[in-house]
XYZ file of C-alpha atoms in Angstrom:
298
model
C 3.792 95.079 63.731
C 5.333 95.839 67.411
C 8.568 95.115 67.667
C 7.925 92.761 70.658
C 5.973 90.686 68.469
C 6.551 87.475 68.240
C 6.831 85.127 65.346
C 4.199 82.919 66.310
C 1.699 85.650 67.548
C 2.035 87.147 64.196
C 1.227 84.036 62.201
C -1.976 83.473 64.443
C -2.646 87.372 63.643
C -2.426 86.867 59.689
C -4.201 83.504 59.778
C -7.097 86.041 61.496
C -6.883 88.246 59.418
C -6.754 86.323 56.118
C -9.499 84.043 57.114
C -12.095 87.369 58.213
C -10.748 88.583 54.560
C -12.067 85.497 53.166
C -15.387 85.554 54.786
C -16.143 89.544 54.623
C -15.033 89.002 50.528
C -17.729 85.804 50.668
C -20.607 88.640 51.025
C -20.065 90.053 47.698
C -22.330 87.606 46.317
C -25.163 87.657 49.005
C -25.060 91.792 48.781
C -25.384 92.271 44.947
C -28.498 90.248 44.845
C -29.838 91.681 47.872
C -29.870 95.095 46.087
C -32.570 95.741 43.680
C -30.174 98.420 41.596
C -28.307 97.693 38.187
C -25.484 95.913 38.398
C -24.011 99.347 36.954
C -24.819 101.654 40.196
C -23.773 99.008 42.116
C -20.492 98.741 40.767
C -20.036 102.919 40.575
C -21.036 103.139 44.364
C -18.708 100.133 45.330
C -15.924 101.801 43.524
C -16.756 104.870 45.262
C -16.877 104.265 48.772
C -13.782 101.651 48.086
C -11.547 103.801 46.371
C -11.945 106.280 49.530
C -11.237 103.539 51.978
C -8.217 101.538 50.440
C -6.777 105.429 49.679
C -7.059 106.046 52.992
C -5.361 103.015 54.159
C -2.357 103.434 51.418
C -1.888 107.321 52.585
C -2.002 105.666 56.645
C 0.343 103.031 55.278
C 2.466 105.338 53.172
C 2.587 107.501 56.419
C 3.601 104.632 58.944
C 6.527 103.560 56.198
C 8.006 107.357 56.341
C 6.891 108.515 52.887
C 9.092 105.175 51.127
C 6.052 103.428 49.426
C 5.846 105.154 45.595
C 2.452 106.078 44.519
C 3.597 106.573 41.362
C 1.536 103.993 39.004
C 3.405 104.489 35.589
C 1.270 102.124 32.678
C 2.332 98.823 34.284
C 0.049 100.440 37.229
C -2.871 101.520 34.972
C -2.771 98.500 32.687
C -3.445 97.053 36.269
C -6.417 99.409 37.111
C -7.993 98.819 33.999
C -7.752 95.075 33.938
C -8.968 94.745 37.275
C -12.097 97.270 36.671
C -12.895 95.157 33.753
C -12.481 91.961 36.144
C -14.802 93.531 38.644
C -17.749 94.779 35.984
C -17.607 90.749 34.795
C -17.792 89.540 38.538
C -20.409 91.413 39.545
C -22.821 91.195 36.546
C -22.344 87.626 37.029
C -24.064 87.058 40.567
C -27.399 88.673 38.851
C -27.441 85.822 36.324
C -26.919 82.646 37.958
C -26.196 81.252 41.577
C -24.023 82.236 44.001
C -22.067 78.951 44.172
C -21.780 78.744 40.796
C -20.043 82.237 40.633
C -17.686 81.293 43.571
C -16.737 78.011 42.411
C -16.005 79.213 38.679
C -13.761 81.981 40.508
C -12.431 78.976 43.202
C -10.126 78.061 39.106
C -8.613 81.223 38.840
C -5.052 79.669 40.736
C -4.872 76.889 37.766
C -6.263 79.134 34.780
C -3.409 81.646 36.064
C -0.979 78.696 35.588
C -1.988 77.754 32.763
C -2.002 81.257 31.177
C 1.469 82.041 32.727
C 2.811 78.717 30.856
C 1.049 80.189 27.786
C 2.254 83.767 27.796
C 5.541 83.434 29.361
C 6.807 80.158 29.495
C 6.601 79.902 33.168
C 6.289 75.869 33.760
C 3.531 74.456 36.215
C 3.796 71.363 38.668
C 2.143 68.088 37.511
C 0.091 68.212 40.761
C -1.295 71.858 39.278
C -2.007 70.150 36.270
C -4.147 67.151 37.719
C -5.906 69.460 39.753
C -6.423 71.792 37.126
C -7.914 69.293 34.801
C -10.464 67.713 37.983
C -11.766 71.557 38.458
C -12.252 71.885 34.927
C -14.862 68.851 34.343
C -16.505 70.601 37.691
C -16.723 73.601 35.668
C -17.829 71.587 31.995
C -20.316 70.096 34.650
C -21.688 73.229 35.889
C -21.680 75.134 32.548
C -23.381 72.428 30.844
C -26.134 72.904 33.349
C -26.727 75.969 33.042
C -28.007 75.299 29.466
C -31.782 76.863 28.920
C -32.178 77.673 32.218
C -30.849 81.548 31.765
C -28.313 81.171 34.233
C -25.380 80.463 31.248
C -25.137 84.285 30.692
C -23.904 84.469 34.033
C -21.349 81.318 34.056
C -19.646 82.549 31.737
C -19.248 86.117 32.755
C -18.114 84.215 35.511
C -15.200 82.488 33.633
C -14.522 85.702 31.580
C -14.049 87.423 35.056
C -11.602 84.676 36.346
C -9.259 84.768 33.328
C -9.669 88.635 34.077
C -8.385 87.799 37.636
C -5.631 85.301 36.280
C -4.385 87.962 34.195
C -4.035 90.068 36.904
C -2.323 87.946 38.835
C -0.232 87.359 36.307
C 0.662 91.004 35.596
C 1.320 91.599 39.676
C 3.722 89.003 39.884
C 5.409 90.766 36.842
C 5.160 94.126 38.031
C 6.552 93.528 41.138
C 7.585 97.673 41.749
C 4.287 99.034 40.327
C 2.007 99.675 43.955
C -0.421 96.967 43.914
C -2.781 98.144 46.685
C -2.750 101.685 45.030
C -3.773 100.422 41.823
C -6.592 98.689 43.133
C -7.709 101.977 44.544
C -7.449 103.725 41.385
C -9.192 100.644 39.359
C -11.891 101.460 42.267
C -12.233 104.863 41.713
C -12.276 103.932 37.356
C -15.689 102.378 38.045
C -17.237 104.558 40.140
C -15.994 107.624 36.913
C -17.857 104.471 34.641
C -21.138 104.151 36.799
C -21.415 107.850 37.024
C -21.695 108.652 33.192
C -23.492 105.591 32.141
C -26.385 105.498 34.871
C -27.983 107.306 38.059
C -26.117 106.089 40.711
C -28.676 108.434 43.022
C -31.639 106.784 41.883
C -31.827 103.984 44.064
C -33.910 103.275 47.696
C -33.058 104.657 50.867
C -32.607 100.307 51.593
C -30.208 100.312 48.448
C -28.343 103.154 49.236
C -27.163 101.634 53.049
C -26.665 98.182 50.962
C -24.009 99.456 48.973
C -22.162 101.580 50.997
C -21.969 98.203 53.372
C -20.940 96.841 50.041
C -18.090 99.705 49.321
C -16.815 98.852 52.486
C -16.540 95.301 52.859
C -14.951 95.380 49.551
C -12.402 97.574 50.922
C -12.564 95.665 54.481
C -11.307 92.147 52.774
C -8.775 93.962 50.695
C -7.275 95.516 53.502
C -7.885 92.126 55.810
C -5.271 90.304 53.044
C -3.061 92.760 52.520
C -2.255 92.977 56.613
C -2.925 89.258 56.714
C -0.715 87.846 53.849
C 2.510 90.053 54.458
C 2.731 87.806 58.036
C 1.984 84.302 57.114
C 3.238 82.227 53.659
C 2.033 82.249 50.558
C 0.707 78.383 50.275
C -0.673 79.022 53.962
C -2.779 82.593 52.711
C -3.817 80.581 49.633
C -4.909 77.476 51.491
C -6.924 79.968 53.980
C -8.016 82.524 50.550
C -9.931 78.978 49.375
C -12.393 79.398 52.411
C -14.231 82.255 50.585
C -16.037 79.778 48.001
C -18.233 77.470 51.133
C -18.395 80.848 53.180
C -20.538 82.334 49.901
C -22.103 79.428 49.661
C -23.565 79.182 53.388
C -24.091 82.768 53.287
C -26.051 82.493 50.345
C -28.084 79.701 51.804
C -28.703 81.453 55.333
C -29.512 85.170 53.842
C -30.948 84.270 50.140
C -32.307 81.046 50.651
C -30.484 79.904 48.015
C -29.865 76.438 47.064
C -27.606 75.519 43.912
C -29.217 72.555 41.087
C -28.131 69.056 41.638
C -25.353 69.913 38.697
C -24.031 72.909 40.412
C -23.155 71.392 43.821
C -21.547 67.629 41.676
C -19.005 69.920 39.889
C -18.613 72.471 42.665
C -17.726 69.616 44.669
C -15.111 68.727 42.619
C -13.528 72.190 42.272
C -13.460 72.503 45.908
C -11.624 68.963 46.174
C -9.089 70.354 43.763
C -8.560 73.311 44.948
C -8.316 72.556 49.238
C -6.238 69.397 47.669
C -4.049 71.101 45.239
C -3.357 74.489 48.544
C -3.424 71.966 51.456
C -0.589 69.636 49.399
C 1.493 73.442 48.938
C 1.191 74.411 52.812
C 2.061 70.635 54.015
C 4.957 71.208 51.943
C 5.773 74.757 52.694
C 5.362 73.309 56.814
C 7.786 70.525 56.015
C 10.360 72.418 54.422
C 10.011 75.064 57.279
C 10.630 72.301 59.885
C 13.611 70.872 57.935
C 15.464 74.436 57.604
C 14.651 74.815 61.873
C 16.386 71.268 62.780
């Protein structure tokens, strides 16, 4: 940022930023069922066109620093890329068996199930409030799963929930591997599934429609990575997660204006109570985060 900046103009620009983050990340769902290819080409030409983008931002960024940000991955960083090209095959296999909102919501957990797998693997203890919230999101989920019973769309829940412990663990492994570049991984886990899509299927196969579909999707992929990045390093954490939560009604509406998609009666009971967990459980953090700020500034 300028150096004339001023603390409050950059917290309006991250709360921009994060929030058009949330919202570009919302169309993920809306554009892989929009496009008639397997879910296979669409991953190997969103890893494609992504991994060019968010390198190009980490070489601007790397640039702009002086040459001080490592690129240098090491296993921590490739355990990362892995993890999160398995996370992403899950997530977007998922939106071609079952509903939109469904896949959101599921993903809406992935705060508590990263608790609870941090207390699990490491010890590292969780709030009470985490855990009441936790448990509310979870009969959401039970609700939603159990719906999805004979109807087809249970393949899809639960790739889903296997690609939200994917993104718990990841979390997990970030906060651990605090030197290993983040960003730069997620460039290289890009670039993993486009290698993936190109051996396993014809990623130039598809429609002249399908082709401009998923290099839209490539980019706004890369778009809402870039969007947090910028947008988190100038506001706080409980603020960028309260703000992060907006992606789950922004896929819903999107899928309901573009796809004409509307959710069983199941679906939006136990979505509703995921989303009052999580905006409870991340507004509680930022009112607390705001109070403590106010207390250090008397």
């Amino acid at each position: 940022m300028p150096g004339n900046s001023t603390p409050s103009t950059e917290r309006t620009l991250g709360i921009i930023l994060v929030s058009a983050s949330a919202a570009v990340f919302a169309l993920t769902g809306v554009l892989t069922k929009s496009i008639h290819a397997d879910p296979l080409t669409i991953i190997c030409w969103r890893g494609f066109v992504g991994s060019i983008l968010i390198t190009l931002y980490v070489l601007w960024r790397r640039q702009r620093s002086g040459g001080q940000e490592s690129l240098r991955l090491g296993w921590r960083g490739w355990l990362l890329a892995v993890e999160g090209a398995l996370a992403s095959i899950a997530f977007i296999c998922a939106f071609k068996f079952t509903f939109v909102a469904n896949v959101a919501i599921i993903y809406a957990t992935a705060p508590f199930v990263t608790a609870m797998l941090a207390f699990v693997l490491v010890g590292e203890r969780f709030r009470l409030q985490t855990m009441i919230a936790a448990a509310v999101s979870l009969c959401g989920v039970a609700i939603m799963v159990w719906s999805g019973f004979g109807t087809g769309n249970l393949v899809g829940d639960f790739l889903a929930l296997l690609m939200t412990i994917g993104s718990a663990l990841y979390m997990i492994m970030v906060r651990a591997f605090r030197e290993t570049p983040v960003v730069w991984a997620g460039a290289v886990s890009a670039f993993l599934l486009f290698v993936l899509g190109w051996f396993v299927t014809d990623p130039l196969a598809v429609s002249p429609r399908d082709a401009v579909l998923l290099v839209t999707f490539g980019a706004s992929f890369a778009l809402s990575s870039i969007l947090w990045t910028e947008g988190a390093r100038l506001i706080p954490a409980p603020e960028s997660g309260l703000l992060g939560s907006a992606e789950v009604p922004f896929a819903i509406l999107f899928a309901f204006l573009f796809l004409a998609e509307v959710p069983p009666a199941a679906s939006m009971i136990g979505g509703a109570l995921v989303l009052c967990a999580v905006f409870a459980h991340a507004g509680r953090d930022w009112l607390t985060a705001r109070r403590q700020r106010a207390t250090i500034s008397i």
